[in-house]
Amino acid sequence: MDKLIDHNKAKDFLQLLKDNERIVLTCHVRPDGDAIGSTLGLWHLLRTMGKEATVIVPDKAPVSLSFLPGFKEIGVYTSHKDFCEKTVDEAQLIICCDFNVPCRQDSLAPVIQGSHCKKVLIDHHTEPGNFTDLIFSYPKMSSTCELVFRIIAAMGLYDKVDKDCATCLLTGIITDTRNFTVNINNPDIYDILMRLLEKDVDKDRIVKEALNTRSLNSLRLEAYALSQKMEIFPEHKCALITLDQEDLKKYSYERGDTEGLVNRPLEIRGMIYSIFMREDPDCVKISARSCQDFPVSEICKTLYGGGGHIQAAGGEFHGSLEDCKKKFLDHIKDFDKYLIKG
Ligand code: 5GP
Ligand code: MN
């Protein structure tokens, strides 16, 4: 279980946990199940160890994660700036989960970077930035939650994992692997599942709450997007969905309502990749997914200054939705080289 983890680093991390009392756990903007699962999972562990820990996130998490134990205790920077700044200011240790570079924290980035306390990065994205004292970067892992579990095991703290901690960690694994269907590079993950189930976790409830429960509006928005706003480019084996502000308003869009939408076109026989562009108030948010190792991260990186993983990536475009779409269509041919021949 812990064999993939550098044991010297695990030892250093354990020492940092022992030496410090006030600990902040933080993650990326628009937090998902893995970001919230990994920070809250560690939060439960640290509290079991008697630490004064606080989870601080850049902005609100989707309501689909509100079932997680401890969710209400999370400090949201955009809602409670003073509290978050004071907590970060008083922190002796900051643990950064599920992001690789400070800018992934948006307006919270300068607050975290402004702190002079020790920092640790725990992440599964490629190209980790050099902004922490200790780096656990394992891009092969399905999720940051898988990595957190392995680090906990390497530190010899499995016994301190309680049901709440295990629930949070399993949630991140389940959301990042879409219930064990994608992103699994190592069969050990099933061993980890077993170890988490030993903690009496309710797996079916996690799947139901985090993946399979939504509002009527969000279901209708997805149906509308698939029937009216999806374009197919058969020669490029690609589908593109765009939703503008008017579309979102019509279905009373709330954060998280389009979660999973980008995966749906991959259900079409022969489809290799799918791009979703959503016109948010501050930017166009791009989400991309693929199968057969088509690197959508390249598209997000080269066209939209983003990144992520080979089969799941994202980015932002600062301009109109129309220009965002045009940029992709102008370059769509450039990515044909990644399509498997024949
Ligand atoms: P999602 O499509 O679910 O928002 O994100 C899929 C993956 O891409 C996640 O691993 C996420 O961290 C990454 N990602 C999403 N948006 C961005 C972005 O704007 N920049 C970078 N570097 N990665 C992103
Ligand atoms: Mn993740």
Coordinates of C-alpha atoms and ligand atoms in Angstrom, one line a residue:
M1 CA 0.0 0.0 0.0
D2 CA 2.7 2.5 1.0
K3 CA 5.4 1.1 -1.2
L4 CA 5.0 3.8 -3.9
I5 CA 5.6 6.6 -1.4
D6 CA 9.1 8.0 -0.7
H7 CA 9.5 6.9 2.9
N8 CA 11.9 9.7 3.8
K9 CA 9.4 12.2 2.7
A10 CA 6.6 10.5 4.7
K11 CA 8.9 10.7 7.7
D12 CA 9.5 14.4 7.1
F13 CA 5.8 15.0 6.7
L14 CA 5.0 13.1 10.0
Q15 CA 7.6 15.2 11.8
L16 CA 6.0 18.4 10.4
L17 CA 2.6 17.2 11.7
K18 CA 4.1 16.4 15.1
D19 CA 5.9 19.8 15.3
N20 CA 2.9 22.0 14.4
E21 CA -0.5 22.6 16.0
R22 CA -2.3 25.1 13.8
I23 CA -2.6 23.6 10.3
V24 CA -4.4 24.9 7.2
L25 CA -5.5 22.5 4.5
T26 CA -6.3 24.1 1.1
C27 CA -7.1 23.2 -2.5
H28 CA -7.9 24.6 -6.0
V29 CA -10.7 27.0 -7.1
R30 CA -14.1 25.4 -8.1
P31 CA -13.3 22.5 -5.7
D32 CA -14.4 19.1 -6.8
G33 CA -14.8 15.8 -4.9
D34 CA -11.1 15.1 -4.9
A35 CA -10.2 18.6 -3.7
I36 CA -12.7 18.6 -0.9
G37 CA -12.3 14.9 -0.1
S38 CA -8.5 15.2 0.3
T39 CA -8.5 18.3 2.4
L40 CA -11.5 17.2 4.6
G41 CA -10.1 13.7 4.9
L42 CA -6.8 15.0 6.2
W43 CA -8.7 17.4 8.4
H44 CA -10.4 14.5 10.2
L45 CA -7.1 12.7 10.6
L46 CA -5.5 15.8 12.1
R47 CA -8.3 16.4 14.5
T48 CA -8.1 12.7 15.6
M49 CA -4.4 13.6 16.3
G50 CA -5.5 16.5 18.4
K51 CA -4.5 19.3 16.0
E52 CA -6.2 22.6 15.4
A53 CA -6.8 22.1 11.7
T54 CA -8.9 24.3 9.3
V55 CA -9.9 23.7 5.7
I56 CA -9.8 26.9 3.6
V57 CA -11.0 26.8 0.0
P58 CA -10.9 29.6 -2.7
D59 CA -14.6 29.4 -3.4
K60 CA -17.8 27.5 -2.7
A61 CA -17.9 23.7 -3.2
P62 CA -20.9 22.1 -5.0
V63 CA -23.9 21.1 -2.9
S64 CA -23.4 17.5 -4.1
L65 CA -20.5 17.3 -1.5
S66 CA -22.5 18.8 1.4
F67 CA -23.1 15.3 2.8
L68 CA -19.4 15.0 3.7
P69 CA -18.7 15.1 7.4
G70 CA -17.1 18.4 8.2
F71 CA -18.4 20.2 5.1
K72 CA -20.0 23.0 7.1
E73 CA -16.7 23.7 8.9
I74 CA -15.0 24.6 5.6
G75 CA -13.8 28.3 5.4
V76 CA -14.7 29.7 2.0
Y77 CA -12.4 32.6 1.0
T78 CA -14.9 34.4 -1.3
S79 CA -17.5 34.4 1.5
H80 CA -15.4 34.8 4.7
K81 CA -12.2 36.7 3.7
D82 CA -11.3 38.0 7.1
F83 CA -11.7 34.7 8.8
C84 CA -9.7 32.9 6.1
E85 CA -6.9 35.5 6.1
K86 CA -6.6 35.4 9.9
T87 CA -6.5 31.6 10.0
V88 CA -3.8 31.4 7.3
D89 CA -1.9 34.2 9.1
E90 CA -1.9 32.2 12.3
A91 CA -1.1 28.8 10.6
Q92 CA 2.1 27.0 11.4
L93 CA 1.8 24.6 8.5
I94 CA -0.2 24.7 5.2
I95 CA -1.0 21.6 3.3
C96 CA -1.9 22.2 -0.4
C97 CA -4.0 19.4 -2.0
D98 CA -5.0 18.6 -5.5
F99 CA -3.4 21.5 -7.4
N100 CA 0.1 22.0 -8.9
V101 CA 0.6 25.7 -9.2
P102 CA -0.5 28.7 -7.0
C103 CA -2.6 30.3 -9.7
R104 CA -5.0 27.4 -9.5
Q105 CA -6.2 29.1 -6.2
D106 CA -7.3 32.3 -7.9
S107 CA -7.7 35.1 -5.4
L108 CA -6.7 32.9 -2.5
A109 CA -3.2 32.4 -4.0
P110 CA -1.6 35.6 -2.7
V111 CA -2.9 34.8 0.8
I112 CA -1.4 31.3 0.9
Q113 CA 1.8 32.4 -0.9
G114 CA 2.1 35.4 1.5
S115 CA 2.4 33.0 4.5
H116 CA 5.9 32.3 5.6
C117 CA 5.1 29.0 7.4
K118 CA 6.1 25.6 6.2
K119 CA 4.1 24.2 3.3
V120 CA 3.5 20.8 1.8
L121 CA 2.1 19.9 -1.6
I122 CA 0.1 16.7 -2.1
D123 CA -1.0 16.4 -5.7
H124 CA -1.5 14.1 -8.7
H125 CA -1.2 16.7 -11.6
T126 CA 1.9 16.8 -13.8
E127 CA 4.5 19.6 -13.6
P128 CA 4.3 20.5 -9.9
G129 CA 5.4 24.1 -9.1
N130 CA 8.2 24.7 -6.6
F131 CA 6.3 26.6 -4.0
T132 CA 6.3 24.3 -1.0
D133 CA 9.0 22.9 1.4
L134 CA 7.9 19.3 0.8
I135 CA 6.4 17.9 -2.4
F136 CA 4.4 14.7 -2.9
S137 CA 3.7 14.7 -6.6
Y138 CA 2.4 11.4 -8.1
P139 CA 0.7 12.1 -11.5
K140 CA 0.0 8.4 -12.0
M141 CA -2.4 8.2 -9.1
S142 CA -6.1 8.2 -9.8
S143 CA -6.7 11.0 -7.3
T144 CA -5.2 13.1 -4.6
C145 CA -7.3 11.1 -2.2
E146 CA -5.6 7.9 -3.3
L147 CA -2.3 9.6 -2.7
V148 CA -3.4 10.9 0.7
F149 CA -4.4 7.4 1.8
R150 CA -1.0 6.0 0.7
I151 CA 0.9 8.8 2.5
I152 CA -1.2 8.1 5.7
A153 CA -0.3 4.4 5.4
A154 CA 3.4 5.3 4.8
M155 CA 3.4 7.4 8.0
G156 CA 1.9 4.4 9.9
L157 CA -1.3 6.3 10.7
Y158 CA -3.9 3.9 9.2
D159 CA -5.2 3.2 12.7
K160 CA -6.0 6.9 13.1
V161 CA -8.3 6.8 10.0
D162 CA -11.9 6.9 11.3
K163 CA -15.1 6.5 9.3
D164 CA -15.4 10.3 8.6
C165 CA -11.8 10.4 7.2
A166 CA -12.4 7.3 5.1
T167 CA -15.7 8.7 3.8
C168 CA -14.0 11.8 2.5
L169 CA -11.1 10.0 1.0
L170 CA -13.3 7.4 -0.8
T171 CA -15.4 10.3 -2.1
G172 CA -12.4 11.8 -3.9
I173 CA -11.4 8.4 -5.4
I174 CA -15.0 7.8 -6.5
T175 CA -15.4 11.2 -8.2
D176 CA -12.0 11.3 -9.9
T177 CA -12.4 7.7 -11.2
R178 CA -16.2 8.1 -11.9
N179 CA -16.9 5.2 -9.6
F180 CA -13.8 3.1 -10.6
T181 CA -14.3 3.4 -14.4
V182 CA -11.6 5.8 -15.5
N183 CA -8.1 7.0 -14.4
I184 CA -7.1 3.7 -12.8
N185 CA -3.4 3.0 -13.4
N186 CA -2.8 0.6 -10.6
P187 CA -5.0 -2.3 -9.4
D188 CA -3.9 -1.5 -5.8
I189 CA -6.8 1.0 -5.9
Y190 CA -9.1 -2.0 -5.1
D191 CA -7.0 -2.8 -2.2
I192 CA -7.3 0.7 -0.9
L193 CA -11.1 0.5 -1.4
M194 CA -11.1 -2.6 0.8
R195 CA -9.1 -0.8 3.5
L196 CA -11.5 2.1 3.4
L197 CA -14.5 -0.2 3.5
E198 CA -13.0 -1.8 6.6
K199 CA -13.6 1.6 8.3
D200 CA -17.3 1.1 7.8
V201 CA -17.7 3.6 5.0
D202 CA -21.1 3.6 3.1
K203 CA -19.8 3.4 -0.5
D204 CA -23.3 3.3 -2.1
R205 CA -24.3 6.5 -0.3
I206 CA -21.2 8.3 -1.6
V207 CA -21.9 7.2 -5.2
K208 CA -25.5 8.3 -4.8
E209 CA -24.8 11.7 -3.2
A210 CA -21.6 12.7 -5.1
L211 CA -22.3 11.3 -8.5
N212 CA -26.0 10.4 -9.0
T213 CA -28.0 13.1 -7.3
R214 CA -28.9 16.4 -8.9
S215 CA -31.6 19.0 -9.2
L216 CA -34.4 18.8 -11.8
N217 CA -33.0 22.0 -13.5
S218 CA -29.5 20.4 -13.8
L219 CA -30.9 17.3 -15.4
R220 CA -33.0 19.4 -17.8
L221 CA -30.0 21.6 -18.6
E222 CA -28.0 18.5 -19.5
A223 CA -30.8 17.2 -21.7
Y224 CA -31.0 20.6 -23.4
A225 CA -27.2 20.8 -23.9
L226 CA -27.0 17.3 -25.5
S227 CA -30.0 17.9 -27.7
Q228 CA -29.5 21.5 -28.7
K229 CA -26.0 22.6 -28.0
M230 CA -23.7 19.7 -28.9
E231 CA -21.9 19.7 -32.2
I232 CA -20.2 16.6 -33.6
F233 CA -17.0 16.7 -35.7
P234 CA -16.9 13.1 -37.0
E235 CA -13.6 13.5 -38.9
H236 CA -11.9 14.6 -35.7
K237 CA -13.8 12.2 -33.5
C238 CA -14.7 15.1 -31.3
A239 CA -17.9 16.6 -29.7
L240 CA -18.2 20.2 -28.6
I241 CA -20.8 21.5 -26.2
T242 CA -21.2 25.2 -25.5
L243 CA -23.5 26.9 -23.0
D244 CA -23.8 30.7 -22.8
Q245 CA -25.2 32.8 -20.0
E246 CA -28.7 32.8 -21.5
D247 CA -28.8 29.0 -21.5
L248 CA -27.6 28.9 -17.9
K249 CA -30.1 31.4 -16.7
K250 CA -32.9 29.6 -18.4
Y251 CA -32.2 26.5 -16.2
S252 CA -31.3 28.5 -13.1
Y253 CA -27.8 27.2 -13.2
E254 CA -26.0 26.6 -9.9
R255 CA -22.4 25.6 -9.3
G256 CA -22.0 21.9 -10.0
D257 CA -25.0 21.6 -12.3
T258 CA -22.9 20.8 -15.4
E259 CA -20.6 18.3 -13.5
G260 CA -20.4 15.2 -15.6
L261 CA -21.9 16.8 -18.8
V262 CA -18.6 16.7 -20.6
N263 CA -18.4 12.9 -20.2
R264 CA -21.7 12.2 -21.9
P265 CA -20.6 12.6 -25.6
L266 CA -17.9 9.9 -25.0
E267 CA -20.8 7.5 -24.8
I268 CA -21.3 7.9 -28.6
R269 CA -19.7 5.0 -30.4
G270 CA -16.4 6.0 -32.0
M271 CA -16.1 9.4 -30.1
I272 CA -12.6 10.0 -28.8
Y273 CA -12.8 13.3 -27.1
S274 CA -15.3 15.9 -25.8
I275 CA -14.9 19.6 -25.1
F276 CA -17.4 21.6 -23.0
M277 CA -17.3 25.4 -22.9
R278 CA -19.4 27.3 -20.3
E279 CA -19.7 31.0 -20.2
D280 CA -19.1 32.0 -16.6
P281 CA -19.4 35.6 -15.4
D282 CA -15.6 36.0 -15.2
C283 CA -14.4 33.7 -18.0
V284 CA -15.2 30.9 -20.3
K285 CA -14.5 27.6 -18.4
I286 CA -13.3 24.8 -20.5
S287 CA -13.6 21.1 -19.6
A288 CA -12.3 18.3 -21.7
R289 CA -12.4 14.5 -21.5
S290 CA -11.1 11.7 -23.7
C291 CA -10.7 8.0 -24.1
Q292 CA -7.8 5.9 -25.7
D293 CA -5.2 8.2 -24.2
F294 CA -6.0 11.2 -26.5
P295 CA -4.3 14.0 -24.6
V296 CA -6.9 16.6 -24.0
S297 CA -4.5 18.2 -21.5
E298 CA -2.5 19.3 -24.6
I299 CA -5.5 21.2 -26.0
C300 CA -6.2 22.9 -22.7
K301 CA -2.6 23.8 -22.2
T302 CA -1.8 25.1 -25.7
L303 CA -5.1 26.9 -26.4
Y304 CA -6.4 27.9 -22.9
G305 CA -3.4 28.1 -20.6
G306 CA -4.8 25.2 -18.5
G307 CA -3.8 21.6 -18.0
G308 CA -4.8 18.6 -16.0
H309 CA -4.5 14.9 -17.0
I310 CA -4.3 13.1 -20.4
Q311 CA -8.0 12.1 -20.2
A312 CA -9.4 14.9 -18.1
A313 CA -8.3 18.5 -18.3
G314 CA -9.5 22.1 -18.1
G315 CA -8.7 25.7 -18.8
E316 CA -10.0 29.2 -18.9
F317 CA -10.5 31.6 -21.8
H318 CA -10.8 35.4 -21.1
G319 CA -12.9 36.6 -24.0
S320 CA -16.2 35.8 -25.6
L321 CA -17.6 32.3 -25.9
E322 CA -17.7 32.8 -29.6
D323 CA -13.9 33.6 -29.7
C324 CA -13.2 30.7 -27.4
K325 CA -15.0 28.3 -29.7
K326 CA -13.4 29.9 -32.8
K327 CA -9.9 29.4 -31.3
F328 CA -10.7 25.7 -30.9
L329 CA -12.1 25.2 -34.3
D330 CA -9.2 27.1 -35.9
H331 CA -6.8 24.6 -34.3
I332 CA -8.9 21.4 -34.2
K333 CA -6.8 19.9 -37.1
D334 CA -3.6 20.3 -35.1
F335 CA -4.8 17.6 -32.7
D336 CA -5.7 15.0 -35.3
K337 CA -2.1 13.6 -34.9
Y338 CA -3.1 12.2 -31.5
L339 CA -6.0 10.2 -32.9
I340 CA -5.3 6.5 -33.1
K341 CA -4.8 5.5 -36.8
G342 CA -7.1 3.0 -38.5
Ligands
5GP1 P1 -12.8 19.7 -14.7 O1 -13.1 19.5 -16.2 O2 -13.5 18.7 -13.9 O3 -13.0 21.1 -14.2 O4 -11.2 19.5 -14.5 C1 -10.6 18.3 -15.0 C2 -9.2 18.3 -14.6 O5 -8.5 19.4 -15.2 C3 -8.9 18.4 -13.1 O6 -7.8 17.5 -12.8 C4 -8.5 19.8 -12.9 O7 -7.7 20.0 -11.8 C5 -7.9 20.2 -14.2 N1 -8.2 21.6 -14.5 C6 -9.5 22.1 -14.7 N2 -9.4 23.4 -15.0 C7 -8.1 23.8 -15.0 C8 -7.5 25.0 -15.3 O8 -8.1 26.1 -15.5 N3 -6.1 24.9 -15.2 C9 -5.4 23.8 -15.0 N4 -4.1 23.8 -15.0 N5 -6.0 22.6 -14.8 C10 -7.4 22.6 -14.8
MN2 MN -7.9 15.4 -8.5

